[in-house]
Coordinates of C-alpha atoms in Angstrom, one line a residue:
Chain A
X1 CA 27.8 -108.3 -44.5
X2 CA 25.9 -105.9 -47.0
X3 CA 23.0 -108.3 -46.7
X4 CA 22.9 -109.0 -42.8
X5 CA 22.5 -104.5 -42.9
X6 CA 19.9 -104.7 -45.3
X7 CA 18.1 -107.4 -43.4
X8 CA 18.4 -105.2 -40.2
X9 CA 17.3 -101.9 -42.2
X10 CA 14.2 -103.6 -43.7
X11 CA 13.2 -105.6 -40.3
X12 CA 13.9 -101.9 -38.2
X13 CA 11.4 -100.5 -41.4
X14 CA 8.2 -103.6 -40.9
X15 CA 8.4 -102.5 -37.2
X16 CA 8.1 -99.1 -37.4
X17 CA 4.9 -99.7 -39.8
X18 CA 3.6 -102.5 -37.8
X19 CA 3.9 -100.5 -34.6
X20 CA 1.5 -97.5 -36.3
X21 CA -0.8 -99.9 -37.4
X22 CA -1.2 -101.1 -33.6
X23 CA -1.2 -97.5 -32.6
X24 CA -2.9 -95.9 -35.1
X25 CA -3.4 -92.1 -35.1
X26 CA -6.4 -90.6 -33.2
X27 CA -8.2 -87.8 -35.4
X28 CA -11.0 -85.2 -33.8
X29 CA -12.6 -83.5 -36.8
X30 CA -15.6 -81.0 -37.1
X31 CA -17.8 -80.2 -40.1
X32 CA -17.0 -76.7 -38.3
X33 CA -13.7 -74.6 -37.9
X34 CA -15.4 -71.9 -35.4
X35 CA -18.3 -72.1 -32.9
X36 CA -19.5 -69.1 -30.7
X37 CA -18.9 -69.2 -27.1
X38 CA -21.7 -70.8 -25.1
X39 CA -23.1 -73.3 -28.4
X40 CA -21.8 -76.1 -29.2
X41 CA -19.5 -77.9 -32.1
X42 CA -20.5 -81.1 -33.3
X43 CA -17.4 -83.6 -33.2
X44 CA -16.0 -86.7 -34.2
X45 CA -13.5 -88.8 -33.0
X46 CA -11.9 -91.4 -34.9
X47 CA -9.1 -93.8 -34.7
X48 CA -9.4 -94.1 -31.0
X49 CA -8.2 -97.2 -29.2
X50 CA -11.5 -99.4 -28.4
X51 CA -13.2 -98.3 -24.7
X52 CA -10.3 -95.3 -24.9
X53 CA -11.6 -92.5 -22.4
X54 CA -10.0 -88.9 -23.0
X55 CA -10.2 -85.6 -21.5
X56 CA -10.9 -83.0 -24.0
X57 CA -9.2 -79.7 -22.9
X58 CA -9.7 -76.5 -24.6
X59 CA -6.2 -74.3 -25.1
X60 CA -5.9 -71.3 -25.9
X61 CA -2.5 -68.8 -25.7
X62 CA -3.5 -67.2 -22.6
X63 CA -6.4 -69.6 -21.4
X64 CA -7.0 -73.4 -20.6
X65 CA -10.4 -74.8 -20.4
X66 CA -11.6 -78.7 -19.1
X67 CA -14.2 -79.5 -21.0
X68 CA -14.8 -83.3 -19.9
X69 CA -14.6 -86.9 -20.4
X70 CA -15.4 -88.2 -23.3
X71 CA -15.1 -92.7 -24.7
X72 CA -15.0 -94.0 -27.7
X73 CA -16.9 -97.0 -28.8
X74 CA -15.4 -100.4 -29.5
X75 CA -14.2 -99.4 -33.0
X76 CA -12.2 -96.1 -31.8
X77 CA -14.6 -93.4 -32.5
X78 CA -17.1 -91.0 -31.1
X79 CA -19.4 -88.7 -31.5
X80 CA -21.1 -85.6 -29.9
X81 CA -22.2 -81.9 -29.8
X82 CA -19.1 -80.4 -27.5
X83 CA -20.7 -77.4 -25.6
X84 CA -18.8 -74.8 -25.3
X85 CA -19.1 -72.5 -22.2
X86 CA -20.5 -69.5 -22.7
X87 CA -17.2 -67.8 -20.6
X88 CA -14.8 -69.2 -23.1
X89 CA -12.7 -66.1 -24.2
X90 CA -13.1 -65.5 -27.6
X91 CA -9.6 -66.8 -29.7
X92 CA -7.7 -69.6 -31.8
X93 CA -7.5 -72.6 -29.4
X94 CA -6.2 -76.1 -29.7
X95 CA -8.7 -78.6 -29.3
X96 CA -6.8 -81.6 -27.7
X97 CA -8.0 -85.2 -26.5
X98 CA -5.8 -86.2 -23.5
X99 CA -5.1 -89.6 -22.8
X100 CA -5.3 -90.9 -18.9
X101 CA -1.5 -90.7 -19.1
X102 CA -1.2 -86.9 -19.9
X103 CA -0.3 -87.5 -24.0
X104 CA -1.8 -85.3 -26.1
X105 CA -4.2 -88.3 -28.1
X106 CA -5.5 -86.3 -30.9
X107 CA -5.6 -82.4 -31.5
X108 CA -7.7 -79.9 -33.7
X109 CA -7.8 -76.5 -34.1
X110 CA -10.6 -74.4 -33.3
X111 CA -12.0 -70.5 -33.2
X112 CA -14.2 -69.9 -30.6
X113 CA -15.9 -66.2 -31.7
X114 CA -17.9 -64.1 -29.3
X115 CA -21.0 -64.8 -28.2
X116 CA -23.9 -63.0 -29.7
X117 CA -24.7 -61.3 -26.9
X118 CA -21.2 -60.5 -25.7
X119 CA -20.0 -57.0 -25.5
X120 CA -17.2 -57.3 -23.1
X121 CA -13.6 -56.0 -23.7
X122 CA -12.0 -56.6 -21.1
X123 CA -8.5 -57.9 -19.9
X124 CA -7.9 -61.9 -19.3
X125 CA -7.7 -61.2 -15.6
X126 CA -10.3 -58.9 -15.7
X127 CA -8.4 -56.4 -14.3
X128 CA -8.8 -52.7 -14.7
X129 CA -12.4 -52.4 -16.1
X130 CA -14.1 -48.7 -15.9
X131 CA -10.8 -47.5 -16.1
X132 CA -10.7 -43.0 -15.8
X133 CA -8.9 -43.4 -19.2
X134 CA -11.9 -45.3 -20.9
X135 CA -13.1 -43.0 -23.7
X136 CA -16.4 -42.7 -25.1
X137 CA -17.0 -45.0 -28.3
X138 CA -18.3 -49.1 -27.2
X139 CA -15.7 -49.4 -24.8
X140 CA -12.6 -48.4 -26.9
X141 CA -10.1 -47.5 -24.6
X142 CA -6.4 -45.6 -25.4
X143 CA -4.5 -46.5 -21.9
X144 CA -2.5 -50.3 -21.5
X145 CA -3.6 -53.7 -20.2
X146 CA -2.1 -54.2 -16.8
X147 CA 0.4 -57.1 -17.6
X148 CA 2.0 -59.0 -15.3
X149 CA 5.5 -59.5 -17.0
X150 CA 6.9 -63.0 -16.3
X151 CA 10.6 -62.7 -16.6
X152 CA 12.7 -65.3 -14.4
X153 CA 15.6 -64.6 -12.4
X154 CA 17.6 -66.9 -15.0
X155 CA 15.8 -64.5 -18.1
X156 CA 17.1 -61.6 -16.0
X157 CA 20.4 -63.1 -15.7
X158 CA 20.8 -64.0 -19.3
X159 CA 19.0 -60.4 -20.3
X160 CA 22.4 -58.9 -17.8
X161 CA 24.6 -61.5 -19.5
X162 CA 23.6 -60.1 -23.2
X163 CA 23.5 -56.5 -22.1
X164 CA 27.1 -56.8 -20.6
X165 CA 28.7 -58.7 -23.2
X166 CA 27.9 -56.6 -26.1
X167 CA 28.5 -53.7 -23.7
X168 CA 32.0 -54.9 -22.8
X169 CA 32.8 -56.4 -26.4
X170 CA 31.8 -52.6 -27.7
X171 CA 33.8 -50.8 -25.8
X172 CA 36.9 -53.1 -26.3
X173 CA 36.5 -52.4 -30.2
X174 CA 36.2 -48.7 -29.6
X175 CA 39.0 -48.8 -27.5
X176 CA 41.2 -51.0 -29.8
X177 CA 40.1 -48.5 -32.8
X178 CA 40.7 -45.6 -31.0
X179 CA 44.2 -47.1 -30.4
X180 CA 44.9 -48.3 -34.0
X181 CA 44.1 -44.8 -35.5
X182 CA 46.1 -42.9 -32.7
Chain B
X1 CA 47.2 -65.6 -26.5
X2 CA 44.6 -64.5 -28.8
X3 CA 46.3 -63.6 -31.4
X4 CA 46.9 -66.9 -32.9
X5 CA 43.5 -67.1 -32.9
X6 CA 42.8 -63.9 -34.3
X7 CA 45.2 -64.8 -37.5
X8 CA 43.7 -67.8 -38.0
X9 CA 40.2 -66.7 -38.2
X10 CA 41.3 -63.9 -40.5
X11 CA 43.0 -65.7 -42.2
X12 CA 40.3 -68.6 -42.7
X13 CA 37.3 -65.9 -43.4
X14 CA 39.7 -63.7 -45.8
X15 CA 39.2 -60.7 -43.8
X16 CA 42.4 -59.4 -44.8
X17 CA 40.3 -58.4 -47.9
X18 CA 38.3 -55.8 -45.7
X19 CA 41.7 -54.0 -45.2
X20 CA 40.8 -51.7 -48.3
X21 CA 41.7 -48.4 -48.4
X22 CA 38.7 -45.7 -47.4
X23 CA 38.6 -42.0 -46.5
X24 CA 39.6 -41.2 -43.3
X25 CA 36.7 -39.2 -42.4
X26 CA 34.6 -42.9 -42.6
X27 CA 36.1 -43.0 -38.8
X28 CA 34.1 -39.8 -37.8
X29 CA 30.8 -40.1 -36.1
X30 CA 28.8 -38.6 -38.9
X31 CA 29.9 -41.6 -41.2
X32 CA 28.9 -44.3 -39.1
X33 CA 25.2 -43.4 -39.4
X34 CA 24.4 -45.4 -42.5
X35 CA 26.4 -48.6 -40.5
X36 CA 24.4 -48.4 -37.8
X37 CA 20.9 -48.1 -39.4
X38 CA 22.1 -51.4 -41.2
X39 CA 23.3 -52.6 -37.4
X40 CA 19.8 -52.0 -35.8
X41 CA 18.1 -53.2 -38.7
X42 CA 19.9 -56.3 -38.2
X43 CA 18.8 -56.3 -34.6
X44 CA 15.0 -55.4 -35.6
X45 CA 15.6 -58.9 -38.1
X46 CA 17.0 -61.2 -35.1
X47 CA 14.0 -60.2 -32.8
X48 CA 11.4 -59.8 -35.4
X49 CA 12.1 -63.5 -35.8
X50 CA 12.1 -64.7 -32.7
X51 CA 8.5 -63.0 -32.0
X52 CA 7.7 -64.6 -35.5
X53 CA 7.3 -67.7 -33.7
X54 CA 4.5 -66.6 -31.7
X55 CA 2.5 -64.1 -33.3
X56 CA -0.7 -64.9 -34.4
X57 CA -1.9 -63.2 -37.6
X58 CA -5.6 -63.7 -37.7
X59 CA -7.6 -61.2 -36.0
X60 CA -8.9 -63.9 -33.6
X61 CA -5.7 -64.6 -32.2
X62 CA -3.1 -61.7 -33.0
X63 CA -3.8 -60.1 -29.9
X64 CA -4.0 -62.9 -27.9
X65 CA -0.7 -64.0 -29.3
X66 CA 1.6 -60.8 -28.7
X67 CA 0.2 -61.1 -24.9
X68 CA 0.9 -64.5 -24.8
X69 CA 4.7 -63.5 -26.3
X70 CA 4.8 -60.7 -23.3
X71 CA 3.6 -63.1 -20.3
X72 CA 4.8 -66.2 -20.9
X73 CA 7.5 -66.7 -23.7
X74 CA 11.2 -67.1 -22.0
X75 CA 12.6 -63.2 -22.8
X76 CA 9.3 -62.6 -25.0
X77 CA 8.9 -59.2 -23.0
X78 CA 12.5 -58.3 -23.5
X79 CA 12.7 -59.6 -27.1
X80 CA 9.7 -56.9 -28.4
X81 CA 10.5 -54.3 -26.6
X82 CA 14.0 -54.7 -27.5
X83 CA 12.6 -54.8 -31.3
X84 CA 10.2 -51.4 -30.4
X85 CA 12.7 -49.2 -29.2
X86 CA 15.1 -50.4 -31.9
X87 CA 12.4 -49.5 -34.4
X88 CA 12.4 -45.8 -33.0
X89 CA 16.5 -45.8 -33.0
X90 CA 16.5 -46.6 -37.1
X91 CA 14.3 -44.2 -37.5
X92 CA 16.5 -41.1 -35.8
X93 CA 19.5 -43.0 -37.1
X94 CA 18.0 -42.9 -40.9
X95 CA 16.8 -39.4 -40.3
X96 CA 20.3 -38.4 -39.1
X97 CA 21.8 -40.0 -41.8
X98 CA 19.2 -38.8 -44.7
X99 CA 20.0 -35.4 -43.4
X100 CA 23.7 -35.7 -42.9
X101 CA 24.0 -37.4 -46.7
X102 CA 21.7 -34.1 -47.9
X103 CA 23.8 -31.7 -46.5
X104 CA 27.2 -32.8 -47.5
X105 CA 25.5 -32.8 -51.2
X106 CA 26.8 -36.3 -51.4
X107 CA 24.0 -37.3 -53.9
X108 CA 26.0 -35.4 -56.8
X109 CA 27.1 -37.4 -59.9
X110 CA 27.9 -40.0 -59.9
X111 CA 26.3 -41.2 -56.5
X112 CA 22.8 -40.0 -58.1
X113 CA 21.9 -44.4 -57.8
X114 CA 23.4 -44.3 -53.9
X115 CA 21.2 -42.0 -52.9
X116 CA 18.2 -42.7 -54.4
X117 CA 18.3 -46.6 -53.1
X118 CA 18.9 -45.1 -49.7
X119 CA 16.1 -43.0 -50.0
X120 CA 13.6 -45.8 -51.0
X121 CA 15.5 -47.9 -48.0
X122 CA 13.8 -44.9 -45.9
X123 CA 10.7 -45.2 -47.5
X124 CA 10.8 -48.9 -46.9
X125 CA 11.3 -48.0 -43.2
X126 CA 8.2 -45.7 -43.2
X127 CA 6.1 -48.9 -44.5
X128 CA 7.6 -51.3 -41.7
X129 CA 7.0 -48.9 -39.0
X130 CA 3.3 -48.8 -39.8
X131 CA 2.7 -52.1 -40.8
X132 CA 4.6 -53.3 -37.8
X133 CA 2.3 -50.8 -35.5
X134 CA -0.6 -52.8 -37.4
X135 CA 0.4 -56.0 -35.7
X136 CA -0.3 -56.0 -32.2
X137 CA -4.0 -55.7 -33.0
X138 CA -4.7 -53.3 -29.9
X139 CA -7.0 -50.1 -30.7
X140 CA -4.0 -48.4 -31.9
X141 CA -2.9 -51.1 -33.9
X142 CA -6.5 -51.8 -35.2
X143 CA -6.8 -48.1 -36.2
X144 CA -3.4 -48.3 -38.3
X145 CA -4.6 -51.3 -40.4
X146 CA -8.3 -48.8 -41.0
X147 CA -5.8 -46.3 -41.7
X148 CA -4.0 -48.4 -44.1
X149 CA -7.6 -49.2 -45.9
X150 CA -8.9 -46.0 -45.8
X151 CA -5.8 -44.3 -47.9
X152 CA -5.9 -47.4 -50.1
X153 CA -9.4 -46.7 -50.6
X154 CA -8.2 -42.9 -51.5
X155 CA -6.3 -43.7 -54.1
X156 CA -8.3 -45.5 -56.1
X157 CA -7.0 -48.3 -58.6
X158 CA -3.4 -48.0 -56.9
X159 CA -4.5 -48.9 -53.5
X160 CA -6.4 -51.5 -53.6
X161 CA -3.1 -54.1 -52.7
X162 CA -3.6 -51.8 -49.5
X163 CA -7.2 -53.0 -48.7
X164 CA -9.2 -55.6 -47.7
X165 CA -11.0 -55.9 -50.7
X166 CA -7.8 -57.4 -52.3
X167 CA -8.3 -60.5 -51.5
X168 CA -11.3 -62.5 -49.7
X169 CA -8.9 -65.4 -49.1
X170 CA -7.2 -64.3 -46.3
X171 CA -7.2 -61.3 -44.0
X172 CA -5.7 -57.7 -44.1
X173 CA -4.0 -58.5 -41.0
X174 CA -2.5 -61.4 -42.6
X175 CA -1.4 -59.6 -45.1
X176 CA -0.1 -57.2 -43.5
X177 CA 1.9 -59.7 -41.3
X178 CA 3.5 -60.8 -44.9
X179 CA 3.9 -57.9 -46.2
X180 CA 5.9 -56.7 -43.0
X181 CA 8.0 -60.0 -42.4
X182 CA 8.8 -60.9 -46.5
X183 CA 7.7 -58.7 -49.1
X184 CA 9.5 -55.2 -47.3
X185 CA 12.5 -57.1 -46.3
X186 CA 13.2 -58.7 -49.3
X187 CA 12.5 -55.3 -51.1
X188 CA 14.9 -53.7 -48.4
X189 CA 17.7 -56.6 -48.7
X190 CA 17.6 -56.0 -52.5
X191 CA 18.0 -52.2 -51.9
X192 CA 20.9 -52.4 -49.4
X193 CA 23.0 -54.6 -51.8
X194 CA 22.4 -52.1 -53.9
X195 CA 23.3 -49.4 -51.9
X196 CA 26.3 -51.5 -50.6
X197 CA 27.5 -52.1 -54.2
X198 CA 27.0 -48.4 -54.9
X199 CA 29.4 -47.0 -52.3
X200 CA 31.9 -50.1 -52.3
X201 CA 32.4 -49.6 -56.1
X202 CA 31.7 -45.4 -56.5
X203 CA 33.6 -44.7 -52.9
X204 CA 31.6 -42.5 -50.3
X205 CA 31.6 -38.6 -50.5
X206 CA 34.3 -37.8 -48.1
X207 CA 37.7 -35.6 -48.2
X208 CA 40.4 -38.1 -49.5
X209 CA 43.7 -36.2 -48.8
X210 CA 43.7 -39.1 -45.7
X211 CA 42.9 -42.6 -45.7
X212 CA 42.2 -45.9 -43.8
X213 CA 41.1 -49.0 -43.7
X214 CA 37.8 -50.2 -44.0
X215 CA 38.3 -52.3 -41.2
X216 CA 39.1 -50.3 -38.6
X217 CA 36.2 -48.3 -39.9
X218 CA 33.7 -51.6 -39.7
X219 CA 35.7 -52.4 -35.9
X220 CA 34.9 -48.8 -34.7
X221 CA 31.1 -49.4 -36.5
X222 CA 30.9 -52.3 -34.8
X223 CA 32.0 -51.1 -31.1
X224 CA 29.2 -48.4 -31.5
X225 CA 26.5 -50.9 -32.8
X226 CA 27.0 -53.1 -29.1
X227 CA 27.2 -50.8 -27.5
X228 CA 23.9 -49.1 -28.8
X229 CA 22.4 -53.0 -28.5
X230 CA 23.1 -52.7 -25.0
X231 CA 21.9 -49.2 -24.7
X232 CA 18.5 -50.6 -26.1
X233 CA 18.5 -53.5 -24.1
X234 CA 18.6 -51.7 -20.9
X235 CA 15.8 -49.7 -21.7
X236 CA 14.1 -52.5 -22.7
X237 CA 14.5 -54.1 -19.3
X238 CA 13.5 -50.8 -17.3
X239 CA 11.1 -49.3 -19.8
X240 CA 9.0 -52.7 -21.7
X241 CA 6.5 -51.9 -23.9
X242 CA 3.2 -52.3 -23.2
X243 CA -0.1 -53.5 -25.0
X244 CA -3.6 -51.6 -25.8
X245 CA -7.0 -53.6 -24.6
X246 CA -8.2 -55.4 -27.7
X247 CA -9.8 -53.9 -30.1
X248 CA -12.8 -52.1 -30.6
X249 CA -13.8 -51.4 -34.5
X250 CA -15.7 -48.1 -35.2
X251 CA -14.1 -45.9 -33.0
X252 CA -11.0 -43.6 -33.6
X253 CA -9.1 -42.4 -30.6
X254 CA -5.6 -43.4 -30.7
X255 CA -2.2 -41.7 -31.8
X256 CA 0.2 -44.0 -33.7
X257 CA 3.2 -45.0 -33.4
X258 CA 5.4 -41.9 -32.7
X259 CA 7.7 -41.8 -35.6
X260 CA 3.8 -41.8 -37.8
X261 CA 2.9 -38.4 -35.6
X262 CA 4.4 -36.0 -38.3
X263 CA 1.6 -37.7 -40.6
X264 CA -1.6 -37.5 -37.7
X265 CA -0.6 -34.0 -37.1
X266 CA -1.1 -33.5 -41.5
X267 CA -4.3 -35.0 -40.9
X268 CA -5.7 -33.2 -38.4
X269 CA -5.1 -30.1 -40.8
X270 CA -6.2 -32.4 -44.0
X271 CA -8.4 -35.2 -42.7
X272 CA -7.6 -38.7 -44.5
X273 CA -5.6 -37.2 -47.9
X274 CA -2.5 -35.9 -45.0
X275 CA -1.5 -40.1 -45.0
X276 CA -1.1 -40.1 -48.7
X277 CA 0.1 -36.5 -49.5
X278 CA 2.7 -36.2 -46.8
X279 CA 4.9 -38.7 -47.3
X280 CA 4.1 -38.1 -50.8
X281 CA 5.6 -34.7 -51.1
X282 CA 8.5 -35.6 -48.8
X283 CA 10.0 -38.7 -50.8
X284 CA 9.3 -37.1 -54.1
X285 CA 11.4 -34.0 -53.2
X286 CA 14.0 -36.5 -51.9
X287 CA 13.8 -38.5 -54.6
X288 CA 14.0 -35.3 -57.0
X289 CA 16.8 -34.1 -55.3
X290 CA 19.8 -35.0 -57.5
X291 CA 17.8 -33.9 -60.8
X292 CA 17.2 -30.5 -58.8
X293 CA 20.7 -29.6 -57.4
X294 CA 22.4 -30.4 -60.4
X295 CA 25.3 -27.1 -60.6
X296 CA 29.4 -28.3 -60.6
X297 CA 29.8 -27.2 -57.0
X298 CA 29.6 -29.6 -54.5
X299 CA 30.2 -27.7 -51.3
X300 CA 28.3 -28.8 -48.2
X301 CA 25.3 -26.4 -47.2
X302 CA 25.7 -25.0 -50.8
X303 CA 22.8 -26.2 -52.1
X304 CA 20.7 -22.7 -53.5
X305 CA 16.5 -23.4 -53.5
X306 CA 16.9 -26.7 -53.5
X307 CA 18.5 -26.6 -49.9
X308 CA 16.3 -24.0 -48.7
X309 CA 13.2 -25.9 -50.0
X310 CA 14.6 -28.9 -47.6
X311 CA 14.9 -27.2 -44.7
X312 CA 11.2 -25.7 -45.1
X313 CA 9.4 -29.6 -45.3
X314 CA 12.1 -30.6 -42.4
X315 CA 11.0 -27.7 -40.4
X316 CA 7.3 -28.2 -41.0
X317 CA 7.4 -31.8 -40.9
X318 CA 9.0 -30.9 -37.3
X319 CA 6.1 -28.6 -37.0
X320 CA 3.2 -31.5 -37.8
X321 CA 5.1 -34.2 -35.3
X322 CA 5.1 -31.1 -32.3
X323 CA 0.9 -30.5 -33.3
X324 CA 0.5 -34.5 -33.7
X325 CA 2.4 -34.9 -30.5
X326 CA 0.5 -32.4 -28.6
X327 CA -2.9 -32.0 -30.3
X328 CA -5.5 -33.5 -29.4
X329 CA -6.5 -36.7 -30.7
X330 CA -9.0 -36.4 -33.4
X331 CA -10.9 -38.7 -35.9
X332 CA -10.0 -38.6 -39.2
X333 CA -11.0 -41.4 -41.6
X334 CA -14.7 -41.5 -40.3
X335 CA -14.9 -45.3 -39.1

């Protein structure tokens, strides 16, 4: 009985290594961890099924940018200098190969710094430039980004459901002190 | 129906050992202040966490990252601004409770160790309110971290851990992040054991001719902490806190955080030295205290020079926050 397990243990064990091994992990790798907006990054790709084409997609926390297709050769890899446009907001981004089927192939992280040349402060809508609050100083400015705040009706109803609970629970404890020392 | 239930988990989490026997006075209002300090800073750990998740702490991405927390995180919005305002609360709760301690004398031997832990939880508070100002990287938040470098630069030797020349490996802002999130909170947890120990073991200073329970002093505590969380969470919903453009470095033109304004308003009168030498002053005369009232007496209000010299910082620390508040903003550490 103790055998048949082991058997079964070791066989589930070969599978899961034999199934990597047809399914190995992509990689995308750079000899750079930052490029400036509108230059390009060289890149690799490795580990790629043969002929595999992806979509590399820039994402950042507030931004997404398509950047193209891209195929790796018969042995899984590829190589090439990935331009970045020159209207890529500044930021940390993920730098993700996406197969035709949506999955996420390979990823890399990547800082994409101002261009040279840029100067601009601005919100990610580009809302609310030339503002009467802007102050004197490169574009400082003291008054608040316009946000539009994203709360759902069910993040409204569980906000409600927290306020009233601890609302409710505090006043039975007061209430049930208040008795207690009376 | 519940009351099974009630004596079972009592029973199962030993709270019968929380029935111990307290002044009554704990009940009062003025007692609760230290409990509900230790309540909100339990709410400031909760959300602090949860926004821990999603903040960013490079310079690249930090700002980036709290907007992304605001516009797009499930109850992100709610979540920091329920964390600002309680910021603000611990600070008028501490204050209250600092003042109330003070006036009651209650730092007499042998609670000299009680109130000097408290008073270097306070000073703790003072750090995480301008190191957690730092963090959203907007030109306010930009200008506290050049304030941070520019008094560590001040002091010489002693503030360099405050500057960016600390370290090349990482960034202030990362620091700063770390220093907020582990380094004061374990410093603070270590002190509130402490200060816990302190007044389980040496009692609180309090008229004993009637006493309690703990207990109904920790229900009542806890009653007045929800219903302060709700309080706070309702003004999170119809008042959220907002966000500065990013930042722009070289330029002074903000106002911190408004807790900090005591210290801008010193500043305007002292330039750069008013960050180091006001809280300086203040929490050395706190922390002097015990040494400096030391007479038998220990009548509230009766505390000779040493109470009258209190009053005089509190009234022109009261003073600075008014000019800070309404003064004009100014520069002051020449970026």
């Amino acid at each position: 009985m103790r055998d048949r397990v082991m058997r079964r243990m070791v066989l589930l064990v070969s599978a899961g290594v034999l199934m990597g091994a047809v399914h190995p992990e992509a990689i995308l790798k750079s000899t750079q961890s930052s490029v400036e907006a509108g230059q390009a990054l060289p890149l690799v790709g490795e580990k790629f099924d043969g002929g595999m084409t992806v979509n590399l997609v820039l994402l950042g926390a507030l931004t997404e940018y398509t950047l193209g297709d891209v195929t790796a050769d018969d042995a899984g890899t590829f190589t090439l200098d990935l331009s970045i446009p020159a209207n890529v907001r500044p930021g940390q981004y993920q730098l993700i190969a996406l197969a035709d089927d949506g999955d996420r192939a390979a990823v890399m992280d990547v800082s994409i710094l101002a261009a040279a040349s840029d100067t601009s402060n601005e919100a990610p809508d580009g809302e609310g430039e030339h503002s009467e609050d802007m102050r004197e100083g490169a574009g400082a400015r003291t008054d608040e980004m316009p946000i539009e705040r994203s709360t759902t009706g069910a993040g409204w109803g569980l906000i409600g459901l927290l306020i009233g609970l601890s609302g409710g629970v505090g006043v039975a404890l007061l209430r049930g002190s208040a008795e207690a020392s009376s | 129906m519940l009351d099974p239930l009630r004596e079972a988990v009592r029973e199962r989490l030993a709270l019968d050992a929380l029935d111990y026997e307290v002044p009554k006075a704990s009940y009062r209002w003025p007692y609760m202040l230290g409990g509900i300090t230790a309540f909100l800073i339990a709410i400031l750990v909760v959300t602090g966490l949860y926004m821990g998740q999603y903040y960013n702490p490079t310079p690249l991405g930090a700002h980036d990252s709290v907007l992304y927390l605001i516009t797009r995180v499930p109850l992100g919005d709610w979540v920091r601004s329920v964390h600002y305002f309680s910021a603000g609360a611990v600070v008028l709760a501490v204050t209250a409770h600092l003042g109330y301690v003070f006036w009651r004398r209650s730092y007499k031997k042998p609670r000299e160790g009680t109130w000097w832990a408290g008073v270097a939880m306070a000073g703790l508070i003072f750090l995480f309110i301008v190191t957690g100002s730092a963090l959203r990287y907007d030109q306010e938040g930009f200008e506290a971290l050049a304030h941070f470098m520019s008094g560590g630069r001040l002091t010489g030797g002693l503030g360099t851990f405050f500057t960016e020349s600390f370290t090349p490996s990482t960034s202030f802002l990362s620091r700063i992040f770390s220093i907020h999130t582990s380094l004061l909170p374990l410093a603070f947890l270590a002190l509130m054991g402490l200060h816990f120990w302190l007044i389980r073991q040496l009692g609180i200073h309090a008229d004993r001719s009637e006493t309690g329970t703990f207990s109904k002093h920790a229900t009542k505590l806890a009653g007045i902490g929800l219903l302060l969380f709700a309080g706070i969470g309702i003004l999170a919903a119809v008042a959220p806190e907002g966000i500065g453009y990013p930042a722009v470095a070289g330029v002074e033109i903000t106002k911190p955080f408004w807790p900090v304004l005591w210290v801008y308003g010193l500043e305007n009168l002292l330039g750069a030295w008013g960050m180091i030498l006001g809280p300086s002053i203040v929490f050395l005369f706190l922390g002097l205290v015990p040494l400096l009232d030391r007479g038998e007496d220990e009548t509230p209000g009766r505390h000779g020079w040493v109470g009258w010299i209190g009053l005089a910082l509190a009234t022109v620390m009261l003073g600075l926050w008014l000019y800070g508040v309404f003064g004009a903003a100014q520069q002051h550490i020449g970026m």
